[in-house]
Amino acid sequence: MADGNISRGARRRPIPEGERRKVWVRSGGRCAVCNADLMEGRLTRREFALGDIAHIVGQHQTTGSPRGLADLPADEREKADNLMLICGGEHAEIDRAGSLDVMTVEKLRKLKRDHEDRIRYLTGLAPDRSTVVLRMVGRVRGNAVELTRDSATTAILRSSNRFPDYRLCLDRHGIEIDLRQLPGEPVADHRYYSAAKAAIDEVIDHKLAEGVARENIAHLSVFAFARIPLLVYLGSRLDDTIPTEIYQRHRAGETWDWPQTAKASDFLVQSPTSLSGASEAVLVLNVSGTIQLQELPVNLLGLPTFVLQPDGDLPQPDVMASRKTLQAFETKTRWMLSGIEAGGKSIQRLHVFPALSLSAAIVLGRVVDPHVHPKLVIYDRTPSGYQPALEIR
Ligand SMILES: [Zn+2]
């Protein structure tokens, strides 16, 4: 960076590079007098090093060196403590003979100290980048997947600018909901769902709630593998005031990372032409697969039916390949639910058939607002066809 100091004759020594750097950093690249950004031109907005490094006590102990007669050893005059970063015009002004009686050494030291203290304070305000890990580990038709503390940690470090925080729990595994030991998963009847809901409630109502109250959880990272209705239920139990990132297991590579550069897919909704006083409706979510309408329970076949599916893409298991796609799903689901709420206040109950990716199922539970939306009945496919698994109230 160019030395902007006004020339004060041939005896002028260059300021050591290390001291110059200290002054620039301590000053935050800004003028210690007026706070102007000295790394960018005001006219062109281009990057220049426009700051001057000014001596508080002059470089030489002579009357020709501004404030040079003040008491300071020669070797300390080139140190960062005696230097301040300021605008060129202000530098010229403080060094003029006519300003020396007011722009004194004490006055300049105070300006420098106040500015540098403020920069240190402001740049010390690090945002809290920690995140608490919530893992729900279950089975789907007898199968389990790798969802250890380590795989969650790796996914967070690779896909976000956050750091996992495992303080909450004595076993240092974060918050874990383990559904693997619950009997009856392959059949998945109402007893299984009741037991699984109770296991989820137990952790959410105690461990997570205590963590929020005691440790002031600022961010949550959610990893879950279980039957889709349980993922929707988990989503509905997450506090929507805590910023939350939901992770997706990708079949390719069997990882939980969100890829940094994956294309975003959008979704479209086919709505029924009229809700005309209906108290119940059907929502078919064709995201990870396609549910044939003729497979739905016969008693629902005449109801107004909404169908959500990828826009310009076929439903398939790897649709949820990026965060942006999950966000698009969330946006479209919110839009659809508020449309149902606005267009058919009479709808009390929405029968939901979810062919959903894991992450999308949790998002569905999160976007449902029990105060304004109809009750959701989540169906699951069993050997005897689609059966109501649980309700989101
Ligand atoms: Zn300035």
CSV table of C-alpha atoms and ligand atoms in Angstrom, one decimal:
chain,number,residue,atom,x,y,z
A,1,MET,CA,0.0,0.0,0.0
A,2,ALA,CA,1.3,3.4,-0.9
A,3,ASP,CA,2.7,5.5,1.8
A,4,GLY,CA,0.5,8.6,1.9
A,5,ASN,CA,2.6,10.5,4.4
A,6,ILE,CA,3.3,14.1,3.4
A,7,SER,CA,7.0,14.3,2.6
A,8,ARG,CA,8.9,16.0,5.4
A,9,GLY,CA,12.2,16.1,3.8
A,10,ALA,CA,15.0,13.8,3.0
A,11,ARG,CA,15.4,12.6,6.6
A,12,ARG,CA,12.0,11.0,6.6
A,13,ARG,CA,12.3,7.3,7.3
A,14,PRO,CA,9.8,4.7,6.1
A,15,ILE,CA,7.5,3.3,8.7
A,16,PRO,CA,8.3,-0.4,9.3
A,17,GLU,CA,5.9,-2.7,7.4
A,18,GLY,CA,4.9,-4.6,10.5
A,19,GLU,CA,3.9,-1.4,12.3
A,20,ARG,CA,1.9,-0.2,9.3
A,21,ARG,CA,0.0,-3.4,9.2
A,22,LYS,CA,-0.8,-3.2,12.9
A,23,VAL,CA,-2.2,0.3,12.4
A,24,TRP,CA,-4.4,-0.7,9.4
A,25,VAL,CA,-5.8,-3.8,11.3
A,26,ARG,CA,-6.4,-2.0,14.6
A,27,SER,CA,-8.2,0.8,12.7
A,28,GLY,CA,-10.3,-1.7,10.8
A,29,GLY,CA,-9.3,-0.1,7.5
A,30,ARG,CA,-11.2,3.1,8.5
A,31,CYS,CA,-10.2,6.6,9.4
A,32,ALA,CA,-9.7,7.1,13.1
A,33,VAL,CA,-11.2,10.6,12.8
A,34,CYS,CA,-14.2,10.3,10.6
A,35,ASN,CA,-14.6,6.5,10.2
A,36,ALA,CA,-14.4,6.7,6.3
A,37,ASP,CA,-13.7,3.4,4.6
A,38,LEU,CA,-10.1,3.8,3.5
A,39,MET,CA,-10.0,0.6,1.4
A,40,GLU,CA,-12.5,1.8,-1.2
A,41,GLY,CA,-12.7,5.0,-3.3
A,42,ARG,CA,-15.8,7.1,-2.7
A,43,LEU,CA,-16.2,8.0,-6.4
A,44,THR,CA,-15.3,4.7,-8.2
A,45,ARG,CA,-16.1,2.3,-5.4
A,46,ARG,CA,-12.9,0.6,-6.5
A,47,GLU,CA,-10.4,-0.9,-4.0
A,48,PHE,CA,-7.6,1.5,-3.2
A,49,ALA,CA,-5.5,1.8,0.0
A,50,LEU,CA,-6.4,5.5,0.5
A,51,GLY,CA,-5.4,5.9,4.1
A,52,ASP,CA,-2.6,8.0,5.4
A,53,ILE,CA,-0.6,6.8,8.4
A,54,ALA,CA,0.0,9.9,10.5
A,55,HIS,CA,2.4,10.4,13.4
A,56,ILE,CA,0.9,11.6,16.6
A,57,VAL,CA,4.2,12.7,18.1
A,58,GLY,CA,6.2,13.8,15.0
A,59,GLN,CA,8.9,11.6,13.5
A,60,HIS,CA,11.7,14.0,14.5
A,61,GLN,CA,12.4,15.9,17.6
A,62,THR,CA,12.4,19.2,15.7
A,63,THR,CA,10.0,22.2,15.3
A,64,GLY,CA,9.6,21.2,11.6
A,65,SER,CA,8.1,17.9,12.6
A,66,PRO,CA,4.5,18.4,13.7
A,67,ARG,CA,4.2,17.7,17.5
A,68,GLY,CA,7.8,16.5,17.2
A,69,LEU,CA,8.9,18.3,20.4
A,70,ALA,CA,6.6,16.1,22.6
A,71,ASP,CA,8.4,13.7,24.9
A,72,LEU,CA,8.7,10.3,23.2
A,73,PRO,CA,11.9,8.2,22.5
A,74,ALA,CA,12.8,8.1,18.8
A,75,ASP,CA,12.4,4.3,18.5
A,76,GLU,CA,8.8,4.6,19.8
A,77,ARG,CA,7.8,7.2,17.3
A,78,GLU,CA,7.6,4.6,14.5
A,79,LYS,CA,5.5,2.2,16.5
A,80,ALA,CA,1.8,1.5,15.9
A,81,ASP,CA,1.0,3.1,19.2
A,82,ASN,CA,2.2,6.5,17.9
A,83,LEU,CA,0.6,6.1,14.5
A,84,MET,CA,-3.0,6.6,13.3
A,85,LEU,CA,-4.8,5.8,10.1
A,86,ILE,CA,-6.6,8.8,8.8
A,87,CYS,CA,-7.8,10.4,5.5
A,88,GLY,CA,-5.2,12.4,3.5
A,89,GLY,CA,-7.0,15.7,3.9
A,90,GLU,CA,-7.3,15.3,7.6
A,91,HIS,CA,-3.6,14.3,7.8
A,92,ALA,CA,-2.7,17.5,6.0
A,93,GLU,CA,-4.9,19.5,8.3
A,94,ILE,CA,-3.6,18.2,11.6
A,95,ASP,CA,0.0,18.8,10.5
A,96,ARG,CA,-0.7,22.5,9.6
A,97,ALA,CA,1.0,24.9,11.9
A,98,GLY,CA,-2.4,26.7,12.4
A,99,SER,CA,-4.0,23.6,13.9
A,100,LEU,CA,-1.3,22.4,16.3
A,101,ASP,CA,-2.8,24.2,19.3
A,102,VAL,CA,-6.1,22.3,19.1
A,103,MET,CA,-5.0,19.0,17.4
A,104,THR,CA,-2.7,18.2,20.2
A,105,VAL,CA,-0.9,14.9,21.0
A,106,GLU,CA,-3.6,14.2,23.8
A,107,LYS,CA,-6.4,15.0,21.4
A,108,LEU,CA,-5.1,12.7,18.7
A,109,ARG,CA,-4.3,9.9,21.1
A,110,LYS,CA,-7.9,10.0,22.4
A,111,LEU,CA,-9.3,9.9,18.8
A,112,LYS,CA,-7.1,6.9,18.0
A,113,ARG,CA,-7.9,5.1,21.2
A,114,ASP,CA,-11.7,5.6,20.9
A,115,HIS,CA,-11.7,4.5,17.3
A,116,GLU,CA,-9.5,1.4,17.8
A,117,ASP,CA,-11.4,0.4,20.9
A,118,ARG,CA,-14.7,0.6,19.0
A,119,ILE,CA,-13.3,-1.5,16.1
A,120,ARG,CA,-12.0,-4.1,18.5
A,121,TYR,CA,-15.4,-4.3,20.2
A,122,LEU,CA,-17.4,-4.5,16.9
A,123,THR,CA,-15.2,-7.0,15.2
A,124,GLY,CA,-15.2,-9.1,18.4
A,125,LEU,CA,-19.0,-9.6,18.1
A,126,ALA,CA,-18.7,-13.1,16.7
A,127,PRO,CA,-22.0,-14.6,15.7
A,128,ASP,CA,-22.7,-17.9,17.5
A,129,ARG,CA,-22.0,-20.5,14.9
A,130,SER,CA,-22.8,-23.5,17.1
A,131,THR,CA,-25.6,-25.8,16.4
A,132,VAL,CA,-27.3,-28.5,18.5
A,133,VAL,CA,-27.6,-31.9,16.8
A,134,LEU,CA,-31.0,-33.7,17.0
A,135,ARG,CA,-30.9,-37.2,15.6
A,136,MET,CA,-33.9,-39.5,15.3
A,137,VAL,CA,-32.9,-43.0,14.5
A,138,GLY,CA,-35.5,-45.5,13.4
A,139,ARG,CA,-36.3,-48.1,10.9
A,140,VAL,CA,-38.3,-48.2,7.7
A,141,ARG,CA,-39.6,-51.7,6.8
A,142,GLY,CA,-36.9,-53.2,9.0
A,143,ASN,CA,-34.1,-51.2,7.5
A,144,ALA,CA,-31.8,-48.9,9.3
A,145,VAL,CA,-29.2,-46.5,8.0
A,146,GLU,CA,-25.9,-45.1,9.3
A,147,LEU,CA,-26.8,-42.1,11.4
A,148,THR,CA,-24.2,-41.7,14.0
A,149,ARG,CA,-22.9,-38.7,15.8
A,150,ASP,CA,-19.9,-38.7,13.5
A,151,SER,CA,-21.9,-38.8,10.3
A,152,ALA,CA,-24.0,-35.8,11.6
A,153,THR,CA,-20.9,-34.0,12.5
A,154,THR,CA,-19.3,-34.6,9.1
A,155,ALA,CA,-22.5,-33.4,7.3
A,156,ILE,CA,-22.6,-30.2,9.3
A,157,LEU,CA,-19.0,-29.3,8.9
A,158,ARG,CA,-19.1,-30.1,5.1
A,159,SER,CA,-22.4,-28.3,4.4
A,160,SER,CA,-22.6,-25.3,6.7
A,161,ASN,CA,-20.6,-22.7,8.4
A,162,ARG,CA,-21.6,-24.1,11.8
A,163,PHE,CA,-20.0,-26.3,14.5
A,164,PRO,CA,-21.8,-29.1,16.2
A,165,ASP,CA,-22.4,-28.5,20.0
A,166,TYR,CA,-22.6,-31.7,22.0
A,167,ARG,CA,-22.6,-30.1,25.5
A,168,LEU,CA,-26.3,-30.8,26.1
A,169,CYS,CA,-26.0,-34.4,27.0
A,170,LEU,CA,-23.9,-36.4,29.4
A,171,ASP,CA,-23.2,-39.1,26.9
A,172,ARG,CA,-22.1,-36.3,24.5
A,173,HIS,CA,-24.1,-37.6,21.7
A,174,GLY,CA,-26.4,-34.6,21.3
A,175,ILE,CA,-30.2,-35.1,21.4
A,176,GLU,CA,-31.1,-38.6,20.3
A,177,ILE,CA,-34.5,-40.2,19.7
A,178,ASP,CA,-33.9,-43.9,19.3
A,179,LEU,CA,-36.9,-45.7,17.8
A,180,ARG,CA,-34.9,-48.8,16.8
A,181,GLN,CA,-35.9,-50.9,19.8
A,182,LEU,CA,-39.7,-50.3,19.5
A,183,PRO,CA,-41.5,-53.5,18.5
A,184,GLY,CA,-43.9,-53.6,15.6
A,185,GLU,CA,-42.2,-51.4,13.0
A,186,PRO,CA,-42.6,-53.8,10.0
A,187,VAL,CA,-46.4,-53.8,10.6
A,188,ALA,CA,-46.6,-50.2,11.8
A,189,ASP,CA,-50.0,-50.4,13.3
A,190,HIS,CA,-51.5,-47.8,15.7
A,191,ARG,CA,-49.6,-49.3,18.7
A,192,TYR,CA,-46.3,-48.8,17.0
A,193,TYR,CA,-47.2,-45.2,16.1
A,194,SER,CA,-48.4,-44.5,19.7
A,195,ALA,CA,-45.2,-45.8,21.2
A,196,ALA,CA,-43.1,-43.9,18.7
A,197,LYS,CA,-45.0,-40.7,19.2
A,198,ALA,CA,-44.5,-41.1,23.0
A,199,ALA,CA,-40.8,-41.6,22.5
A,200,ILE,CA,-40.6,-38.4,20.4
A,201,ASP,CA,-42.6,-36.4,22.9
A,202,GLU,CA,-40.4,-37.7,25.7
A,203,VAL,CA,-37.3,-36.3,24.2
A,204,ILE,CA,-38.8,-33.1,22.8
A,205,ASP,CA,-40.7,-32.2,26.0
A,206,HIS,CA,-37.8,-33.0,28.3
A,207,LYS,CA,-34.4,-33.0,26.9
A,208,LEU,CA,-34.9,-30.5,24.1
A,209,ALA,CA,-37.1,-28.2,26.2
A,210,GLU,CA,-34.6,-28.3,29.1
A,211,GLY,CA,-31.8,-27.5,26.6
A,212,VAL,CA,-33.7,-24.6,25.2
A,213,ALA,CA,-34.4,-23.3,28.7
A,214,ARG,CA,-30.9,-23.9,30.2
A,215,GLU,CA,-28.4,-23.7,27.4
A,216,ASN,CA,-30.2,-21.2,25.2
A,217,ILE,CA,-30.1,-23.3,22.0
A,218,ALA,CA,-29.6,-20.9,19.2
A,219,HIS,CA,-29.7,-23.3,16.3
A,220,LEU,CA,-30.8,-26.9,15.6
A,221,SER,CA,-29.6,-29.4,13.0
A,222,VAL,CA,-32.0,-32.2,12.5
A,223,PHE,CA,-31.2,-35.7,11.1
A,224,ALA,CA,-33.9,-38.3,11.0
A,225,PHE,CA,-34.6,-41.7,9.5
A,226,ALA,CA,-37.9,-43.3,10.3
A,227,ARG,CA,-41.3,-43.9,8.8
A,228,ILE,CA,-42.6,-40.8,7.0
A,229,PRO,CA,-45.6,-40.1,9.4
A,230,LEU,CA,-43.1,-40.1,12.3
A,231,LEU,CA,-40.9,-37.6,10.5
A,232,VAL,CA,-44.0,-35.3,9.9
A,233,TYR,CA,-44.8,-35.7,13.6
A,234,LEU,CA,-41.2,-34.8,14.6
A,235,GLY,CA,-41.4,-31.7,12.4
A,236,SER,CA,-44.7,-30.7,14.0
A,237,ARG,CA,-43.0,-30.9,17.5
A,238,LEU,CA,-40.0,-28.7,16.7
A,239,ASP,CA,-40.2,-25.2,18.1
A,240,ASP,CA,-40.5,-22.9,15.1
A,241,THR,CA,-38.8,-20.1,17.0
A,242,ILE,CA,-35.4,-21.9,16.9
A,243,PRO,CA,-33.7,-21.6,13.5
A,244,THR,CA,-33.4,-25.1,12.2
A,245,GLU,CA,-31.6,-26.8,9.4
A,246,ILE,CA,-33.0,-30.2,8.3
A,247,TYR,CA,-30.6,-32.6,6.6
A,248,GLN,CA,-31.4,-35.2,4.0
A,249,ARG,CA,-29.8,-38.6,3.5
A,250,HIS,CA,-28.7,-38.9,-0.1
A,251,ARG,CA,-28.6,-42.4,-1.6
A,252,ALA,CA,-25.7,-41.5,-3.8
A,253,GLY,CA,-22.7,-41.8,-1.5
A,254,GLU,CA,-24.9,-42.6,1.5
A,255,THR,CA,-24.1,-39.2,3.0
A,256,TRP,CA,-26.1,-36.6,4.9
A,257,ASP,CA,-24.2,-33.6,3.4
A,258,TRP,CA,-26.1,-30.9,1.5
A,259,PRO,CA,-24.0,-30.6,-1.7
A,260,GLN,CA,-22.8,-27.0,-2.2
A,261,THR,CA,-23.6,-27.0,-5.9
A,262,ALA,CA,-26.7,-28.9,-6.8
A,263,LYS,CA,-29.5,-27.8,-9.0
A,264,ALA,CA,-32.7,-26.6,-7.5
A,265,SER,CA,-36.0,-28.2,-8.5
A,266,ASP,CA,-39.4,-26.5,-8.0
A,267,PHE,CA,-42.8,-28.0,-7.3
A,268,LEU,CA,-46.3,-27.4,-8.7
A,269,VAL,CA,-49.7,-28.0,-7.2
A,270,GLN,CA,-52.8,-29.2,-8.9
A,271,SER,CA,-55.7,-27.8,-7.0
A,272,PRO,CA,-59.3,-29.0,-7.2
A,273,THR,CA,-61.6,-26.6,-9.1
A,274,SER,CA,-63.8,-26.0,-6.1
A,275,LEU,CA,-63.8,-26.7,-2.3
A,276,SER,CA,-67.5,-25.6,-2.1
A,277,GLY,CA,-68.3,-26.3,1.5
A,278,ALA,CA,-66.3,-29.6,1.7
A,279,SER,CA,-65.2,-30.4,5.3
A,280,GLU,CA,-62.5,-32.8,4.2
A,281,ALA,CA,-60.0,-32.9,1.4
A,282,VAL,CA,-57.1,-35.1,0.1
A,283,LEU,CA,-53.5,-34.0,-0.3
A,284,VAL,CA,-51.2,-36.3,-2.4
A,285,LEU,CA,-47.5,-35.5,-2.2
A,286,ASN,CA,-45.7,-37.1,-5.1
A,287,VAL,CA,-42.1,-36.1,-4.4
A,288,SER,CA,-40.0,-39.3,-3.9
A,289,GLY,CA,-42.5,-41.4,-5.8
A,290,THR,CA,-45.9,-41.4,-7.3
A,291,ILE,CA,-49.1,-42.5,-5.5
A,292,GLN,CA,-51.8,-43.7,-7.8
A,293,LEU,CA,-55.1,-42.1,-6.9
A,294,GLN,CA,-56.9,-45.5,-7.3
A,295,GLU,CA,-54.8,-46.8,-4.4
A,296,LEU,CA,-56.4,-44.3,-2.0
A,297,PRO,CA,-59.1,-45.6,0.4
A,298,VAL,CA,-62.4,-45.7,-1.5
A,299,ASN,CA,-64.2,-43.6,1.1
A,300,LEU,CA,-61.9,-40.6,0.1
A,301,LEU,CA,-62.2,-40.9,-3.6
A,302,GLY,CA,-64.9,-38.2,-4.1
A,303,LEU,CA,-63.1,-35.6,-2.0
A,304,PRO,CA,-61.5,-32.5,-3.4
A,305,THR,CA,-57.9,-33.5,-4.1
A,306,PHE,CA,-54.6,-31.5,-4.2
A,307,VAL,CA,-51.6,-33.1,-5.8
A,308,LEU,CA,-48.1,-31.7,-5.3
A,309,GLN,CA,-45.2,-32.9,-7.5
A,310,PRO,CA,-41.9,-31.7,-9.0
A,311,ASP,CA,-42.2,-29.1,-11.7
A,312,GLY,CA,-40.9,-30.5,-15.0
A,313,ASP,CA,-39.4,-33.6,-13.3
A,314,LEU,CA,-40.7,-37.0,-12.4
A,315,PRO,CA,-41.1,-37.9,-8.8
A,316,GLN,CA,-38.1,-40.0,-7.7
A,317,PRO,CA,-36.2,-40.8,-4.6
A,318,ASP,CA,-33.3,-38.3,-5.3
A,319,VAL,CA,-35.4,-35.2,-5.9
A,320,MET,CA,-34.4,-33.6,-2.7
A,321,ALA,CA,-30.8,-33.1,-3.9
A,322,SER,CA,-30.2,-29.6,-2.6
A,323,ARG,CA,-31.2,-27.2,0.1
A,324,LYS,CA,-32.8,-25.0,-2.5
A,325,THR,CA,-35.1,-27.8,-3.5
A,326,LEU,CA,-36.1,-28.3,0.1
A,327,GLN,CA,-36.8,-24.6,0.4
A,328,ALA,CA,-38.9,-24.7,-2.7
A,329,PHE,CA,-40.9,-27.5,-1.3
A,330,GLU,CA,-41.4,-25.6,1.9
A,331,THR,CA,-42.5,-22.4,0.1
A,332,LYS,CA,-44.9,-24.4,-2.1
A,333,THR,CA,-46.3,-26.3,0.8
A,334,ARG,CA,-46.9,-23.1,2.8
A,335,TRP,CA,-48.5,-21.5,-0.2
A,336,MET,CA,-50.8,-24.5,-0.7
A,337,LEU,CA,-51.9,-24.7,3.0
A,338,SER,CA,-52.6,-21.0,3.2
A,339,GLY,CA,-54.6,-21.4,0.0
A,340,ILE,CA,-56.7,-24.2,1.6
A,341,GLU,CA,-57.1,-22.1,4.7
A,342,ALA,CA,-58.2,-19.0,2.7
A,343,GLY,CA,-60.3,-20.8,0.1
A,344,GLY,CA,-62.1,-23.3,2.2
A,345,LYS,CA,-62.5,-22.4,5.9
A,346,SER,CA,-64.9,-25.3,6.0
A,347,ILE,CA,-62.0,-27.8,5.5
A,348,GLN,CA,-61.5,-29.4,8.9
A,349,ARG,CA,-59.5,-32.5,7.9
A,350,LEU,CA,-56.8,-33.0,5.3
A,351,HIS,CA,-56.0,-36.6,4.4
A,352,VAL,CA,-52.3,-36.6,3.5
A,353,PHE,CA,-50.7,-39.3,1.3
A,354,PRO,CA,-46.9,-38.6,1.5
A,355,ALA,CA,-44.5,-40.1,-1.0
A,356,LEU,CA,-41.8,-37.8,0.5
A,357,SER,CA,-38.1,-37.6,1.0
A,358,LEU,CA,-37.1,-37.7,4.7
A,359,SER,CA,-36.3,-34.0,4.9
A,360,ALA,CA,-39.5,-32.9,3.2
A,361,ALA,CA,-41.6,-34.9,5.6
A,362,ILE,CA,-40.1,-33.0,8.5
A,363,VAL,CA,-40.6,-29.7,6.7
A,364,LEU,CA,-44.3,-30.6,6.2
A,365,GLY,CA,-44.7,-31.1,9.9
A,366,ARG,CA,-43.0,-27.8,10.6
A,367,VAL,CA,-45.1,-25.7,8.2
A,368,VAL,CA,-48.4,-26.9,9.6
A,369,ASP,CA,-49.9,-24.4,12.0
A,370,PRO,CA,-52.5,-26.1,14.2
A,371,HIS,CA,-54.2,-22.8,14.9
A,372,VAL,CA,-55.1,-22.0,11.3
A,373,HIS,CA,-54.7,-25.1,9.2
A,374,PRO,CA,-57.0,-28.1,9.1
A,375,LYS,CA,-56.1,-31.2,11.0
A,376,LEU,CA,-53.7,-33.4,9.0
A,377,VAL,CA,-54.3,-37.2,8.9
A,378,ILE,CA,-51.0,-38.8,7.7
A,379,TYR,CA,-51.4,-42.1,5.9
A,380,ASP,CA,-48.8,-44.8,5.6
A,381,ARG,CA,-48.7,-47.7,3.2
A,382,THR,CA,-49.2,-51.0,4.8
A,383,PRO,CA,-49.5,-54.5,3.4
A,384,SER,CA,-53.3,-54.0,3.5
A,385,GLY,CA,-53.2,-50.6,1.7
A,386,TYR,CA,-53.0,-47.0,2.9
A,387,GLN,CA,-54.0,-46.7,6.5
A,388,PRO,CA,-54.2,-43.6,8.8
A,389,ALA,CA,-51.0,-43.6,10.8
A,390,LEU,CA,-51.3,-40.5,13.0
A,391,GLU,CA,-52.8,-37.0,13.1
A,392,ILE,CA,-51.1,-33.7,13.3
A,393,ARG,CA,-53.3,-31.5,15.5
B,1,ZN,ZN,-11.2,10.8,7.9
